Coordinates of N, CA and C in Angstrom, one line a residue:
D191 N 117.2 67.3 213.5 CA 116.1 68.5 213.9 C 115.1 68.6 212.7
P192 N 114.1 68.8 212.6 CA 113.3 69.2 211.7 C 113.1 70.8 211.5
T193 N 113.7 71.7 212.3 CA 113.6 73.2 212.4 C 114.8 73.4 211.4
N194 N 115.6 72.6 211.7 CA 116.8 73.7 211.0 C 117.4 72.5 209.6
Y195 N 116.8 73.7 208.9 CA 116.7 73.2 207.7 C 118.5 73.4 207.0
G196 N 118.8 74.1 207.4 CA 119.9 74.5 206.9 C 121.7 73.6 207.2
A197 N 121.0 72.4 208.1 CA 122.1 71.9 208.6 C 121.9 70.7 207.2
Y198 N 123.3 69.8 207.4 CA 123.5 69.1 206.5 C 124.3 67.9 206.9
L199 N 124.6 66.4 206.4 CA 125.0 65.5 206.6 C 126.7 65.6 206.5
S200 N 127.5 65.5 207.1 CA 128.7 66.0 206.6 C 129.5 64.9 207.1
A201 N 129.8 64.0 207.8 CA 130.4 62.8 207.9 C 129.8 61.2 208.6
I202 N 130.4 60.5 208.0 CA 129.7 58.9 208.2 C 130.7 58.0 208.8
G203 N 130.6 57.3 209.5 CA 131.7 56.7 210.1 C 130.6 55.2 210.6
V204 N 131.5 54.3 209.7 CA 131.4 52.4 210.1 C 131.9 51.7 210.9
L205 N 131.6 50.8 211.7 CA 132.4 49.8 212.4 C 132.7 48.9 211.1
P206 N 133.9 48.6 210.7 CA 134.0 47.5 209.7 C 133.6 46.3 209.8
Q207 N 132.9 45.7 210.8 CA 132.4 44.7 211.1 C 131.2 44.4 211.9
L208 N 130.4 43.9 211.9 CA 129.1 43.8 212.5 C 129.0 43.4 213.6
V209 N 128.0 44.0 214.4 CA 128.0 43.3 215.5 C 126.5 42.9 215.8
A210 N 126.5 41.4 216.2 CA 125.2 40.9 216.4 C 124.5 40.4 214.9
G211 N 125.0 40.7 213.5 CA 124.8 41.1 212.5 C 123.8 42.0 212.2
Q212 N 124.5 42.9 213.0 CA 123.8 44.5 212.8 C 125.1 45.7 212.6
E213 N 124.8 46.3 211.9 CA 125.7 47.0 211.4 C 125.7 48.3 212.1
V214 N 126.8 49.3 212.6 CA 127.2 50.0 213.4 C 127.3 51.5 212.7
I215 N 126.8 52.8 212.7 CA 126.7 53.9 212.2 C 126.5 55.1 212.7
Y216 N 128.1 55.7 212.8 CA 127.7 57.3 213.0 C 127.6 58.0 212.0
T217 N 126.8 59.1 212.7 CA 126.8 60.4 211.4 C 127.3 61.7 212.0
G218 N 127.5 62.7 211.7 CA 128.0 64.0 212.2 C 127.2 65.0 211.1
A219 N 127.0 66.7 211.5 CA 126.4 67.3 210.5 C 127.2 68.3 210.8
S220 N 126.9 69.7 209.6 CA 127.1 70.2 209.4 C 127.0 71.7 210.9
D221 N 125.7 71.4 211.5 CA 126.0 72.0 212.8 C 126.4 71.5 213.9
G222 N 127.4 70.5 214.4 CA 127.7 69.5 215.2 C 126.7 68.8 215.8
R223 N 125.8 68.4 215.0 CA 125.6 67.3 215.7 C 125.4 65.7 215.0
I224 N 125.6 65.2 216.2 CA 126.1 63.4 215.7 C 125.5 62.3 216.5
A225 N 124.8 61.4 215.4 CA 124.3 60.4 216.1 C 124.9 59.5 215.9
V226 N 123.9 57.8 216.4 CA 124.7 56.6 215.7 C 123.5 56.1 215.8
T227 N 123.5 54.7 215.2 CA 122.6 53.7 214.6 C 123.7 52.4 215.4
K228 N 122.3 51.6 216.0 CA 123.2 49.7 215.9 C 122.3 49.0 215.2
N229 N 121.0 49.3 214.5 CA 120.5 48.3 214.4 C 120.2 48.7 212.8
V230 N 121.5 48.6 212.1 CA 120.9 48.4 210.7 C 121.3 47.1 209.9
N231 N 120.2 46.2 209.9 CA 120.2 45.2 209.2 C 120.7 45.0 207.9
T232 N 121.5 43.8 207.9 CA 122.6 43.6 206.8 C 121.6 42.8 205.5
T233 N 120.8 41.9 206.5 CA 120.1 40.8 205.6 C 118.6 40.6 205.5
T234 N 118.3 42.5 205.4 CA 117.0 42.4 204.8 C 116.5 43.9 204.5
T235 N 115.9 44.0 203.4 CA 115.8 45.4 203.1 C 114.7 46.2 203.8
A236 N 114.2 45.4 204.7 CA 112.4 46.1 205.5 C 113.3 46.8 206.7
A237 N 114.2 46.4 207.3 CA 114.5 47.5 208.4 C 114.8 48.9 208.1
T238 N 114.4 49.3 209.3 CA 114.4 51.1 209.1 C 115.2 51.1 210.3
A239 N 116.2 52.0 210.1 CA 117.6 52.6 211.3 C 116.6 53.1 212.5
V240 N 117.2 53.1 213.6 CA 116.4 53.9 214.7 C 118.0 54.6 214.9
W241 N 117.7 56.1 215.1 CA 119.0 57.0 215.4 C 118.9 57.5 216.9
T242 N 120.1 57.5 217.2 CA 119.9 58.4 218.2 C 120.9 59.5 218.6
V243 N 120.2 60.4 218.9 CA 121.3 61.9 219.2 C 122.2 61.8 220.1
I244 N 123.8 62.2 219.8 CA 124.6 61.7 221.0 C 125.8 63.1 221.1
D245 N 124.8 64.7 220.8 CA 125.8 65.3 220.7 C 125.9 66.6 221.9
K246 N 126.2 65.5 223.2 CA 126.5 66.2 224.2 C 127.5 67.0 224.7
A247 N 127.8 68.1 225.5 CA 128.7 68.9 226.0 C 129.8 67.3 225.7
P248 N 131.4 67.8 226.0 CA 132.2 69.0 225.7 C 131.8 68.7 224.4
L249 N 131.2 68.5 222.9 CA 130.9 68.6 221.9 C 130.7 70.3 221.6
P250 N 131.4 70.7 220.1 CA 131.3 71.9 220.3 C 130.0 72.0 219.1
A251 N 129.5 72.9 218.8 CA 128.3 73.2 217.8 C 129.0 73.6 216.3
R252 N 130.1 72.8 216.1 CA 130.8 73.7 214.9 C 130.6 72.5 213.7
F253 N 131.0 72.5 212.7 CA 131.2 71.1 211.5 C 132.1 70.3 212.0
V254 N 131.1 69.0 211.5 CA 131.5 67.9 212.2 C 132.2 67.7 210.8
T255 N 134.1 67.4 210.8 CA 134.8 66.9 209.4 C 134.9 65.7 209.3
D256 N 135.2 64.7 210.5 CA 135.1 63.4 209.9 C 134.7 62.2 211.4
I257 N 134.7 60.9 210.9 CA 134.2 60.5 212.1 C 135.0 58.8 212.0
E258 N 135.6 58.6 212.8 CA 136.6 57.2 212.6 C 135.5 56.0 213.7
V259 N 135.2 54.5 213.6 CA 134.6 53.9 214.8 C 136.1 53.3 214.6
A260 N 136.2 53.0 216.0 CA 137.4 51.7 216.1 C 137.3 51.0 216.0
E261 N 137.8 50.4 215.0 CA 137.7 48.9 214.7 C 138.4 47.8 215.8
S262 N 139.1 48.6 216.5 CA 140.2 47.8 217.7 C 138.8 47.5 219.1
D263 N 137.6 48.2 218.6 CA 136.5 48.0 219.9 C 135.8 47.3 219.2
P264 N 135.2 45.8 219.0 CA 134.1 45.3 218.8 C 133.1 45.3 218.5
T265 N 132.6 46.0 220.2 CA 131.1 46.8 220.3 C 130.6 47.8 219.5
G266 N 131.8 48.8 219.1 CA 131.1 49.8 218.3 C 131.0 51.0 219.3
N267 N 131.5 50.6 220.5 CA 131.1 51.8 221.0 C 132.1 53.2 221.3
T268 N 133.5 52.5 220.6 CA 134.4 53.4 220.4 C 134.3 54.5 219.0
A269 N 134.4 55.8 219.2 CA 134.3 56.3 217.7 C 135.4 58.1 218.6
Y270 N 135.9 58.2 217.2 CA 136.5 60.0 217.5 C 135.8 60.6 216.2
A271 N 135.9 62.1 216.4 CA 135.3 62.9 215.8 C 136.0 64.3 215.6
T272 N 136.2 64.6 214.6 CA 136.7 65.5 214.2 C 136.0 66.9 214.2
F273 N 136.3 68.3 214.4 CA 136.0 69.5 213.6 C 136.2 70.5 213.8
S274 N 135.8 71.4 212.1 CA 136.6 72.4 211.7 C 136.4 73.4 213.0
G275 N 136.5 74.9 212.5 CA 136.6 75.8 212.8 C 137.1 76.1 213.9
F276 N 137.4 77.1 214.7 CA 138.5 77.8 215.3 C 137.8 77.8 216.9
N277 N 138.3 77.6 218.2 CA 137.8 77.7 219.0 C 136.9 79.1 219.6
S278 N 137.5 80.0 219.1 CA 136.9 81.3 219.4 C 135.6 81.0 219.0
G279 N 135.3 80.5 218.0 CA 134.1 80.3 217.3 C 132.9 79.6 218.3
T280 N 133.2 79.1 219.2 CA 132.6 78.3 220.3 C 133.6 78.4 221.8
P281 N 133.7 79.4 222.3 CA 134.8 79.8 223.5 C 134.2 78.8 224.8
T282 N 133.0 78.6 224.7 CA 132.5 77.7 225.8 C 132.5 76.0 225.7
A283 N 132.9 76.0 224.5 CA 133.1 74.2 223.8 C 134.3 74.2 223.2
P284 N 135.5 74.3 223.6 CA 136.5 74.6 222.7 C 137.2 72.8 222.3
G285 N 137.9 72.9 221.3 CA 138.3 71.6 220.6 C 138.2 71.1 219.7
H286 N 138.9 70.1 218.8 CA 139.0 69.8 217.0 C 138.8 68.0 217.3
V287 N 139.2 67.5 218.6 CA 139.0 66.3 218.1 C 138.5 65.4 219.9
F288 N 137.7 64.8 219.2 CA 136.8 64.0 220.7 C 136.7 62.4 220.4
K289 N 136.4 61.9 221.7 CA 136.5 60.5 221.8 C 135.4 60.1 222.9
T290 N 134.6 59.0 222.4 CA 133.7 58.4 223.0 C 134.0 57.1 223.5
V291 N 133.8 56.4 224.0 CA 134.3 54.9 224.9 C 132.9 54.4 225.0
N292 N 132.3 54.6 225.0 CA 130.5 54.5 225.4 C 129.5 54.9 224.2
G293 N 129.5 55.2 222.9 CA 128.6 55.8 222.1 C 127.7 55.2 222.2
L294 N 127.1 53.7 222.4 CA 126.3 53.4 222.4 C 125.0 53.1 223.9
A295 N 126.1 53.2 224.6 CA 125.5 53.4 225.8 C 123.9 54.7 225.7
A296 N 123.0 54.1 226.8 CA 122.1 55.0 227.1 C 122.3 56.9 227.2
S297 N 123.2 57.0 227.6 CA 123.7 58.1 228.0 C 125.3 58.3 227.9
P298 N 125.6 58.2 226.5 CA 127.1 58.5 225.8 C 127.6 59.7 226.7
T299 N 129.0 59.5 226.7 CA 129.5 60.6 226.9 C 130.9 60.8 226.2
W300 N 131.7 62.0 225.3 CA 132.7 62.3 225.2 C 133.5 62.9 225.8
T301 N 134.5 63.0 225.1 CA 135.9 63.5 226.0 C 136.8 64.3 224.6
N302 N 137.6 65.3 225.2 CA 137.9 66.1 224.3 C 139.8 65.9 224.6
I303 N 139.9 65.1 223.5 CA 141.2 64.9 223.3 C 142.6 65.5 222.3
T304 N 141.7 67.1 222.1 CA 142.7 67.9 221.6 C 144.1 68.3 222.5
G305 N 144.1 67.9 223.3 CA 145.7 68.2 223.8 C 146.3 69.1 223.4
D306 N 147.4 69.1 223.0 CA 148.6 70.0 222.3 C 148.1 70.2 221.3
L307 N 147.2 69.7 220.7 CA 147.3 70.4 219.1 C 146.6 71.4 219.1
P308 N 147.2 72.6 217.7 CA 147.0 73.7 217.3 C 145.8 74.0 217.6
D309 N 145.2 75.1 217.8 CA 144.0 75.9 217.2 C 143.7 76.1 215.7
V310 N 143.5 75.1 215.3 CA 143.6 75.1 213.6 C 142.2 74.2 213.3
P311 N 141.3 74.2 212.2 CA 140.4 73.3 211.3 C 141.2 72.1 211.4
T312 N 140.3 70.8 212.0 CA 140.5 69.4 211.8 C 139.6 68.9 210.9
N313 N 140.2 68.3 210.1 CA 139.5 67.8 208.5 C 139.4 66.4 208.7
A314 N 140.1 65.4 209.6 CA 140.0 64.0 209.3 C 140.8 63.5 210.3
V315 N 140.3 62.0 210.1 CA 141.1 61.4 211.6 C 141.3 60.0 210.9
A316 N 142.5 59.2 211.4 CA 142.6 58.1 210.7 C 143.3 57.3 212.4
L317 N 143.1 55.8 212.7 CA 143.2 55.1 213.5 C 144.4 54.5 213.1
L318 N 145.4 54.4 213.8 CA 146.2 53.0 213.9 C 146.2 52.0 214.9
P319 N 145.6 50.9 214.7 CA 145.2 49.9 215.7 C 147.3 49.3 216.3
T320 N 147.5 49.2 217.4 CA 148.5 48.6 218.0 C 148.1 47.8 219.3
A321 N 148.8 46.9 219.8 CA 148.7 46.1 220.3 C 148.9 46.9 222.0
T322 N 149.0 47.9 222.3 CA 149.0 49.1 223.4 C 147.9 50.1 223.4
G323 N 147.3 50.0 222.0 CA 146.1 51.2 222.0 C 146.1 51.5 220.7
D324 N 145.2 52.5 219.9 CA 145.1 53.5 218.9 C 146.2 54.2 219.1
Q325 N 146.7 54.5 218.0 CA 147.5 55.7 217.6 C 146.7 56.4 216.7
I326 N 146.7 57.8 216.9 CA 145.5 58.9 216.4 C 146.3 59.6 215.4
L327 N 146.0 59.6 213.5 CA 146.3 60.7 213.3 C 145.1 61.5 212.7
V328 N 145.4 62.9 212.5 CA 144.1 64.1 212.1 C 144.8 64.7 211.1
G329 N 144.3 65.0 210.3 CA 144.5 66.0 209.2 C 143.8 67.4 209.7
T330 N 144.6 68.2 209.5 CA 144.0 69.9 209.8 C 144.7 71.0 208.6
D331 N 144.2 72.1 208.2 CA 144.4 72.9 207.7 C 146.2 73.1 207.5
I332 N 147.1 72.5 208.2 CA 148.2 73.0 208.4 C 148.6 71.6 207.9
G333 N 148.3 70.0 208.1 CA 149.0 69.2 207.8 C 148.6 67.9 208.8
V334 N 149.4 66.9 209.0 CA 149.4 65.7 209.7 C 150.0 65.8 211.1
F335 N 148.5 65.6 211.9 CA 149.7 65.5 213.5 C 149.5 63.6 214.0
W336 N 149.8 63.3 214.7 CA 150.1 62.3 214.9 C 150.5 62.3 216.8
S337 N 149.3 61.3 217.3 CA 148.9 60.9 218.9 C 149.8 59.3 219.1
D338 N 150.5 59.2 220.0 CA 150.4 57.7 220.3 C 149.8 57.6 222.0
N339 N 150.0 58.8 222.7 CA 149.5 58.5 224.0 C 147.8 59.0 224.1
G340 N 146.9 58.8 223.1 CA 145.2 59.1 223.4 C 145.3 60.3 222.9
G341 N 146.1 61.4 222.8 CA 145.4 62.5 222.1 C 146.4 63.6 223.3
A342 N 146.9 63.4 224.4 CA 147.0 64.2 225.4 C 148.3 65.3 224.8
N343 N 149.1 64.5 223.5 CA 150.3 65.4 223.2 C 150.2 64.6 221.3
W344 N 150.1 65.9 220.5 CA 150.4 65.7 219.1 C 151.7 65.9 218.7
K345 N 152.0 65.4 217.8 CA 153.6 65.8 216.9 C 152.8 65.8 215.5
Y346 N 153.9 67.2 215.2 CA 153.3 67.4 213.5 C 154.6 66.7 212.9
L347 N 153.6 65.8 211.8 CA 154.5 65.3 210.7 C 154.6 66.2 209.9
T348 N 155.9 66.2 209.6 CA 156.6 66.9 208.5 C 157.1 66.2 207.3
D349 N 158.3 65.3 208.3 CA 159.0 64.4 207.0 C 158.5 63.9 205.6
G350 N 158.5 64.7 205.0 CA 157.8 64.5 203.5 C 157.2 64.9 203.4
H351 N 155.9 65.4 204.0 CA 154.5 65.9 203.7 C 154.3 67.3 203.9
P352 N 154.1 68.1 202.6 CA 153.7 69.2 202.7 C 153.2 70.0 204.1
V353 N 153.2 71.2 203.7 CA 152.1 72.1 204.7 C 151.3 72.6 204.0
V354 N 150.3 71.5 204.2 CA 149.2 71.7 203.1 C 147.9 71.5 204.1
A355 N 146.3 71.5 203.5 CA 145.4 71.7 204.2 C 145.1 70.2 203.8
V356 N 144.7 69.0 204.5 CA 144.6 67.6 204.5 C 143.2 67.6 205.0
F357 N 142.1 67.0 203.7 CA 140.9 66.7 204.0 C 140.4 65.6 204.2
A358 N 141.6 64.3 203.9 CA 141.2 63.1 204.3 C 142.2 62.5 204.4
L359 N 142.2 61.5 205.5 CA 142.7 60.5 205.9 C 142.3 58.8 205.8
D360 N 143.3 57.8 205.1 CA 142.6 56.8 205.2 C 143.7 56.0 205.4
R361 N 143.4 54.6 206.2 CA 144.3 53.9 206.4 C 143.8 52.4 205.4
S362 N 144.7 51.7 204.8 CA 144.6 50.3 204.2 C 144.6 49.2 205.1
R363 N 143.5 48.5 205.4 CA 143.2 47.5 206.4 C 144.3 46.6 206.4
T364 N 145.1 46.0 205.2 CA 145.1 45.1 204.8 C 147.3 45.3 205.2
T365 N 147.6 46.4 204.0 CA 149.1 47.0 204.3 C 149.3 48.2 205.6
G366 N 148.1 48.8 206.1 CA 148.9 49.9 207.2 C 149.0 51.3 206.8
Q367 N 148.7 51.0 205.4 CA 149.2 52.5 204.6 C 148.5 53.7 205.1
I368 N 149.0 54.5 205.4 CA 148.0 55.9 205.1 C 148.2 56.7 204.0
V369 N 147.1 57.2 203.8 CA 146.9 57.9 202.5 C 146.2 59.3 203.4
S370 N 147.3 60.6 202.7 CA 146.1 61.9 203.1 C 146.3 62.5 202.0
S371 N 144.6 63.0 201.9 CA 144.4 63.9 200.3 C 144.4 65.2 200.9
T372 N 144.9 65.7 199.7 CA 145.5 67.2 200.4 C 144.5 68.0 199.3
H373 N 144.8 69.3 200.5 CA 144.4 70.4 198.6 C 145.4 70.8 198.0
G374 N 145.2 70.7 196.7 CA 145.8 71.0 195.3 C 147.2 70.5 195.6
R375 N 147.7 69.4 196.4 CA 148.9 68.5 196.4 C 148.5 67.2 196.0
G376 N 147.7 66.6 195.3 CA 147.1 65.2 195.2 C 147.1 64.8 196.9
M377 N 147.3 63.1 196.7 CA 147.4 62.3 197.8 C 148.7 61.5 197.9

């Protein structure tokens, strides 16, 4: 939005493989805006990305903290987005974790998969691909939560992990190991 000079890019998610020789990239912004491009050509420097804004309801107009594009979907259509803040800030659009399975469609849709996750700022998302679907981990202001049923229910992971704000989660594609980046407690 050229009139909203206060908003800035806050999250980038990239599909880890090409789709028909093109990159698929999702971005999130500090004002809740999410956009996607599917035509970043990696073989030429003359290519210009065409971005489509896909921040439709039920997404809240809050800070987008992270976007993860599911490598389990080679089309690039499946992505997860996390949002900071509290539901009281956007009472008509609550939620902290959202998923799209048609992000590259003409009219993409989002589903709130916050489930029983507490109403706390959610800062990061990582996916664990399994034969039965992606397991989801989210980093929040109070630690890490995990869901193996698409976000309907979340388990608080406290065995060995401190109760601390988690600002990044990353999964090694080689080992599957998850690393959390915390506030003041290291990784």
